Coordinates of C-alpha atoms in Angstrom, one line a residue:
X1 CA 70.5 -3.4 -18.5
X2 CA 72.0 -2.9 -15.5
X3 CA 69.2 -1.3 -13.5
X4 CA 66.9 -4.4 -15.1
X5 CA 69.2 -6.7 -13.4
X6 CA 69.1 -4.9 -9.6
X7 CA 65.4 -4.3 -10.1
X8 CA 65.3 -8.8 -10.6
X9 CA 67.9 -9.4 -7.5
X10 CA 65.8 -6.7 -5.2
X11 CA 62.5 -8.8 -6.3
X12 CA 63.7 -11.9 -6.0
X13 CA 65.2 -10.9 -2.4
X14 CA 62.0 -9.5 -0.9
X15 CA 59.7 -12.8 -2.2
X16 CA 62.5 -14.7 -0.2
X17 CA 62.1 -12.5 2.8
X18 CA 58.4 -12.7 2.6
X19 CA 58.3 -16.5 1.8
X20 CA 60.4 -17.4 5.1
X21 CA 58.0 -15.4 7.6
X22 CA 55.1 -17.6 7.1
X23 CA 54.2 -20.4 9.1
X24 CA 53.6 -23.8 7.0
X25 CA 51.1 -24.9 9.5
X26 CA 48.9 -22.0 8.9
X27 CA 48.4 -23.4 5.4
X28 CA 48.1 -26.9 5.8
X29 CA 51.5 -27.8 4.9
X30 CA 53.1 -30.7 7.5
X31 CA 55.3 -30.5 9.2
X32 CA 57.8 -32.3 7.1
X33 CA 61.8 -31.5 7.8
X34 CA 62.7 -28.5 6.8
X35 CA 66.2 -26.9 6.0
X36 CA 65.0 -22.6 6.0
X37 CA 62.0 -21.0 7.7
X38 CA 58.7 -20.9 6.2
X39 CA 57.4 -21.8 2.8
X40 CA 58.9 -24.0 0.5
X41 CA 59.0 -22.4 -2.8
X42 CA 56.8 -25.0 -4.5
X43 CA 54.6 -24.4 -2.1
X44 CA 54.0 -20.6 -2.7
X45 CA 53.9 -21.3 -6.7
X46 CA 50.9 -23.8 -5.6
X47 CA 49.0 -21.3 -4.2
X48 CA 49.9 -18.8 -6.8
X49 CA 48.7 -21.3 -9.5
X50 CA 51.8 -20.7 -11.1
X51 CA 55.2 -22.8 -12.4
X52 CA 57.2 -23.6 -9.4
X53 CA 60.4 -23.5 -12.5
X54 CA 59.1 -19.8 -13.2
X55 CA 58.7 -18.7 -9.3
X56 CA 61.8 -20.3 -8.7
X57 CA 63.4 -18.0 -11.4
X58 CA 61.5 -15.0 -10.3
X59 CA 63.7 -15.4 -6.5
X60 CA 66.7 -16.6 -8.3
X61 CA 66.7 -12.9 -9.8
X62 CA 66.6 -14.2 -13.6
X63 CA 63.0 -14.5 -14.5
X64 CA 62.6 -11.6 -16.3
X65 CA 59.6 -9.0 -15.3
X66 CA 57.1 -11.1 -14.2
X67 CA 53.3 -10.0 -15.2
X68 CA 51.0 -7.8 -13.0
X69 CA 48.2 -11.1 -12.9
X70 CA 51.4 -12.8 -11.5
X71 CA 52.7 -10.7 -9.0
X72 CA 48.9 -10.3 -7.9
X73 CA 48.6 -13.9 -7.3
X74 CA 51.9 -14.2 -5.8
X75 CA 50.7 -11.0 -3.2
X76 CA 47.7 -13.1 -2.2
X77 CA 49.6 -16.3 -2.1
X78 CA 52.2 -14.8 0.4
X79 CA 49.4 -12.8 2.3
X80 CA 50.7 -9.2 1.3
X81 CA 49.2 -6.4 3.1
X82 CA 48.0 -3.4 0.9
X83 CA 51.9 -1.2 1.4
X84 CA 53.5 -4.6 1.1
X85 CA 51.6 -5.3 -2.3
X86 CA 52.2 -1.9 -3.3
X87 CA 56.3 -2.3 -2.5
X88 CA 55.9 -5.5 -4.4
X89 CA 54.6 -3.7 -7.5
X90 CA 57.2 -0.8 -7.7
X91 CA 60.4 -3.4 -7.1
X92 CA 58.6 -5.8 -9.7
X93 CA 57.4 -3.8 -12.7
X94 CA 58.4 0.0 -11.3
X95 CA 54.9 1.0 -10.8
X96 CA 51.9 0.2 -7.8
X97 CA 49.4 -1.9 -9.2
X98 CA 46.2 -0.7 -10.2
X99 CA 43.8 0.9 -8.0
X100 CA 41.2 -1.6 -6.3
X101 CA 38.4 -0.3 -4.1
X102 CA 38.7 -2.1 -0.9
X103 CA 36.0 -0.9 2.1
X104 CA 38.1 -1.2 5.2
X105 CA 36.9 -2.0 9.1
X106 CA 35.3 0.4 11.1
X107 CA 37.7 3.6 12.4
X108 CA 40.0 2.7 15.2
X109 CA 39.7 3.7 18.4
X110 CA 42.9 5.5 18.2
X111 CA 42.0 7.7 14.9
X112 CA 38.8 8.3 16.9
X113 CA 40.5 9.8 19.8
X114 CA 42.6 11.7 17.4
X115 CA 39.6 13.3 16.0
X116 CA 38.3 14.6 19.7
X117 CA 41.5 16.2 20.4
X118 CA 41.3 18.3 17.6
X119 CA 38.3 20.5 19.7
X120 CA 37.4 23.1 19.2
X121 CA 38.2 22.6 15.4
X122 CA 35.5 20.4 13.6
X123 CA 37.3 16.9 12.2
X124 CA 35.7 14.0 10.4
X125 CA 36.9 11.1 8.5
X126 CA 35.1 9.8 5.2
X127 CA 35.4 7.1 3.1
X128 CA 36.5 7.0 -0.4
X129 CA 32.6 7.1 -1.7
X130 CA 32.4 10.0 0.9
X131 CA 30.4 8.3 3.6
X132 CA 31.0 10.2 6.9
X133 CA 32.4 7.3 9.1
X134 CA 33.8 9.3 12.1
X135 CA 33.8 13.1 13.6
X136 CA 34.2 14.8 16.6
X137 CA 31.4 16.9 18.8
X138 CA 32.3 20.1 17.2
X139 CA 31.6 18.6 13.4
X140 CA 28.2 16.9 14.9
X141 CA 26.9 20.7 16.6
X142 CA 28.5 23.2 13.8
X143 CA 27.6 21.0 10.5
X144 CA 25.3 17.8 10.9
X145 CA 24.7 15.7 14.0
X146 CA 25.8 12.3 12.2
X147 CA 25.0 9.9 14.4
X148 CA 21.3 11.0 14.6
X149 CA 21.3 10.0 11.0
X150 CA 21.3 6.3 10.3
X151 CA 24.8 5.2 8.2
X152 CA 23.6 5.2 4.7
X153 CA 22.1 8.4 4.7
X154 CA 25.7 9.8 6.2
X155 CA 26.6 10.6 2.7
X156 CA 28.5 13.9 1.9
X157 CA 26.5 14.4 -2.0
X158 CA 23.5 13.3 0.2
X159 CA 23.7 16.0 2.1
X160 CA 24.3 18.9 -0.5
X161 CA 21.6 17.9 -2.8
X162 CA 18.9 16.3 -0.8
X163 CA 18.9 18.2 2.7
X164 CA 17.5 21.6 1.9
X165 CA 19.1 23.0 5.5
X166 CA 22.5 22.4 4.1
X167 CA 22.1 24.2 1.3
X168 CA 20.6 27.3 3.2
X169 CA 23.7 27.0 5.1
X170 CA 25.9 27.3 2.3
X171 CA 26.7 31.2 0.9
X172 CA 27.0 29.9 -2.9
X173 CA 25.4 26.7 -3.2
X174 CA 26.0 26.3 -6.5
X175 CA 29.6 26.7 -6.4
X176 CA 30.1 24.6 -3.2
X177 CA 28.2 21.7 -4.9
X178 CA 30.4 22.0 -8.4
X179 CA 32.8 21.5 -6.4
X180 CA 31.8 18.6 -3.8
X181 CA 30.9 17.2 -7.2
X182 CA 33.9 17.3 -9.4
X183 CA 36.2 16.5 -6.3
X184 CA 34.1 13.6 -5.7
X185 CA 34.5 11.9 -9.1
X186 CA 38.3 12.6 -8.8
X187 CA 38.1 10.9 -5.3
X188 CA 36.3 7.5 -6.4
X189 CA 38.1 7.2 -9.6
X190 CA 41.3 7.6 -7.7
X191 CA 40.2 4.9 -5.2
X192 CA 38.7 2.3 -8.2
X193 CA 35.0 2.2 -6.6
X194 CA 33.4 3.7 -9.7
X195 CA 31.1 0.5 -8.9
X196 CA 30.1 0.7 -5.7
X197 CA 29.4 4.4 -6.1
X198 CA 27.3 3.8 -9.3
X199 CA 23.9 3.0 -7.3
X200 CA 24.1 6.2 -5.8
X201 CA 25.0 8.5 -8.9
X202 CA 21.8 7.2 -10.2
X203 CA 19.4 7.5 -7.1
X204 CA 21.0 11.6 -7.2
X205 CA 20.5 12.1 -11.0
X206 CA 16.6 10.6 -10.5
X207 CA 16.2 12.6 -7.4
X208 CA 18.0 16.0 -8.6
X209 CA 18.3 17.6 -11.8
X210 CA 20.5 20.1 -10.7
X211 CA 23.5 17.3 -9.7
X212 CA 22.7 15.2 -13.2
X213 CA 23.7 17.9 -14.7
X214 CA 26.9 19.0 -12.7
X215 CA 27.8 15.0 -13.4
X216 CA 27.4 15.2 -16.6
X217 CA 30.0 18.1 -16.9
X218 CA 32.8 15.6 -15.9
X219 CA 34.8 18.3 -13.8
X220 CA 37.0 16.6 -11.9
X221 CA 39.3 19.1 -8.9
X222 CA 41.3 18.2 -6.1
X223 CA 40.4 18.8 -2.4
X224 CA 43.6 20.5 -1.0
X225 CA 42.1 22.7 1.2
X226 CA 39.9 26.4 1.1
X227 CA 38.4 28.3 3.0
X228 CA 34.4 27.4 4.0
X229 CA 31.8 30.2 4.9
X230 CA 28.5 29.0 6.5
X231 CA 25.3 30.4 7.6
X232 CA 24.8 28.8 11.1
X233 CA 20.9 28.8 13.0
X234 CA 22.9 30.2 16.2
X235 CA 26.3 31.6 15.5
X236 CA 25.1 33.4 12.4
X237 CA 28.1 33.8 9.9
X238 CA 31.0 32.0 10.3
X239 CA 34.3 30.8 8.3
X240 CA 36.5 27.7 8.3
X241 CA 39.3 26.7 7.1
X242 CA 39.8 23.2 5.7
X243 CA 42.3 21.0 5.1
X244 CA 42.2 17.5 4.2
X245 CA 44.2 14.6 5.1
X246 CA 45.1 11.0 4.0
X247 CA 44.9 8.5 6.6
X248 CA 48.1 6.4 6.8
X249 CA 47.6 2.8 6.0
X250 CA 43.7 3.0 4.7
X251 CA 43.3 4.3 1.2
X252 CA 40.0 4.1 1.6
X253 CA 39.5 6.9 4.2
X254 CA 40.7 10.7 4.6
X255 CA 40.4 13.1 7.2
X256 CA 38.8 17.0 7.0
X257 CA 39.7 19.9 9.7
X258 CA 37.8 22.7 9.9
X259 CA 39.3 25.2 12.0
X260 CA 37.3 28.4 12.9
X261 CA 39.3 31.3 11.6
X262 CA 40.7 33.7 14.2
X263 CA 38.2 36.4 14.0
X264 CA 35.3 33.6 14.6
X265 CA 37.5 31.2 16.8
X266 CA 36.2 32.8 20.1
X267 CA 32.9 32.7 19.4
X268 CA 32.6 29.2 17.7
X269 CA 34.5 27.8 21.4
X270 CA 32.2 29.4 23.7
X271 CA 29.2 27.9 21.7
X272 CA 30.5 24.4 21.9
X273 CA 31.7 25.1 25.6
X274 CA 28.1 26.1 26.2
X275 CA 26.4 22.7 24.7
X276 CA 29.0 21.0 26.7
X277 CA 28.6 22.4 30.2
X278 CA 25.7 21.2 31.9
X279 CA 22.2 22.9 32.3
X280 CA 21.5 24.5 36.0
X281 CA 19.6 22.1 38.1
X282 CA 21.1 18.8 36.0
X283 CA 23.4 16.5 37.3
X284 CA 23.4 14.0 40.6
X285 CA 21.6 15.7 43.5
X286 CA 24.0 16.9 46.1
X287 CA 23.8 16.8 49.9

């Protein structure tokens, strides 16, 4: 009983805290006198659609556990970001709120450079329905050159089951793609876009029996990370080691490294080094 009654005073505290942050004007509200900082109560149970008695309760710490509909419409009506939803959630009913598939902007600038600095290991970043959105110079000359692709056909499942050089490249095909498969449903379920992926399960099961019938298996794996062997047109043989990485404040991307083991790293270096350093005779002419 106790621990019900913190639970209401912490909730009631944070709406507060949240209410008094936000400018009136931003919504429309005049500029009437006011006594505290930012909303009036009233005002947030307008835009909530809800009792202004019962959100008035819900602050006061004595409104009992409010709904997950409610606290939803009190997250938009306060402008929540995605963590302060989620912190809303687990102080409210003592769970997040359900998963809802939300395609973010385009990958900073910042994660970008991150990416580049990872050289000579291969990095990318895909989204939750395992588009590749980002990657580094070593990803784009060791496994695909994304951005000679256009952004729809950037598609990790695309690539194992349509592109017939990536599955040369791959030592057990059919294990690899089991597993891109079953780690894939886990991922999208996960993430709540089990809608937005739904056009592209069925353009794969019309296009390729073999990945119909891994989906149909409902396998579902995490990604973790492994170890990747790959037959490259230059380098020959070669083996990574992946790991895979959530990306702090979008849910709806994670990172991959690749890093060449130590018995390949040498070799995999001077290749890249090679495609970067520039041919004899190219360059400004001197003198």
């Amino acid at each position: 009983m106790n621990g019900q009654i913190t639970q209401e005073i912490k909730l009631g505290s944070y709406l507060r805290d949240r209410r008094a942050k936000l400018d009136p004007a931003a919504f429309g509200f005049g500029p009437a006198r006011r006594r505290t900082p930012g909303l009036r109560r009233e005002e947030v149970a307008q835009r909530a659609n809800i009792s202004p008695t019962w959100y008035t309760w819900l602050e006061q710490g004595r409104g009992g556990a409010p709904s997950a509909d409610v606290l939803d419409r009190i997250a938009r009506a306060l402008l929540l970001t995605e963590v302060e939803r989620e912190h809303l959630f687990l102080i409210g009913l003592g769970r997040p709120p359900e998963v809802r598939y939300r395609k973010g902007e385009d990958v900073t600038p910042r994660l970008q450079r991150v990416l580049d600095a990872l050289h000579p290991s291969l990095a990318l970043v895909k989204t939750a329905t395992w588009d590749i959105v980002a990657w580094n110079k070593a990803a784009a000359a060791i496994l695909t050159d994304y951005g000679a692709l256009p952004p729809h056909q950037r598609n990790v499942l695309r690539f194992m089951f349509l592109d017939p050089s990536v599955r040369a490249a791959q030592y057990d095909w059919e294990s690899v793609a089991r597993f891109v498969v079953a780690t894939f449903r886990a991922d999208t379920a996960r993430a709540g876009a089990a809608a937005e992926v739904a056009p592209l399960i069925e353009e794969l099961c019309r296009l390729s029996p073999e990945f119909e019938t891994m989906w149909r298996d409902n396998d579902v794996r995490a990604h973790g990370d492994g170890v990747k062997r790959l037959r490259h047109p230059v380098l020959g043989p070669i083996t990574l080691e992946y790991s895979s990485f959530a990306v702090d404040g979008r849910p709806d991307l994670s990172m991959l490294v690749y890093n060449p083991t130590p018995d390949d790293r040498d070799r995999i270096k001077a290749f890249l080094d090679g495609l970067a350093s520039p041919s004899p005779g190219s360059g400004e002419r001197q003198g």
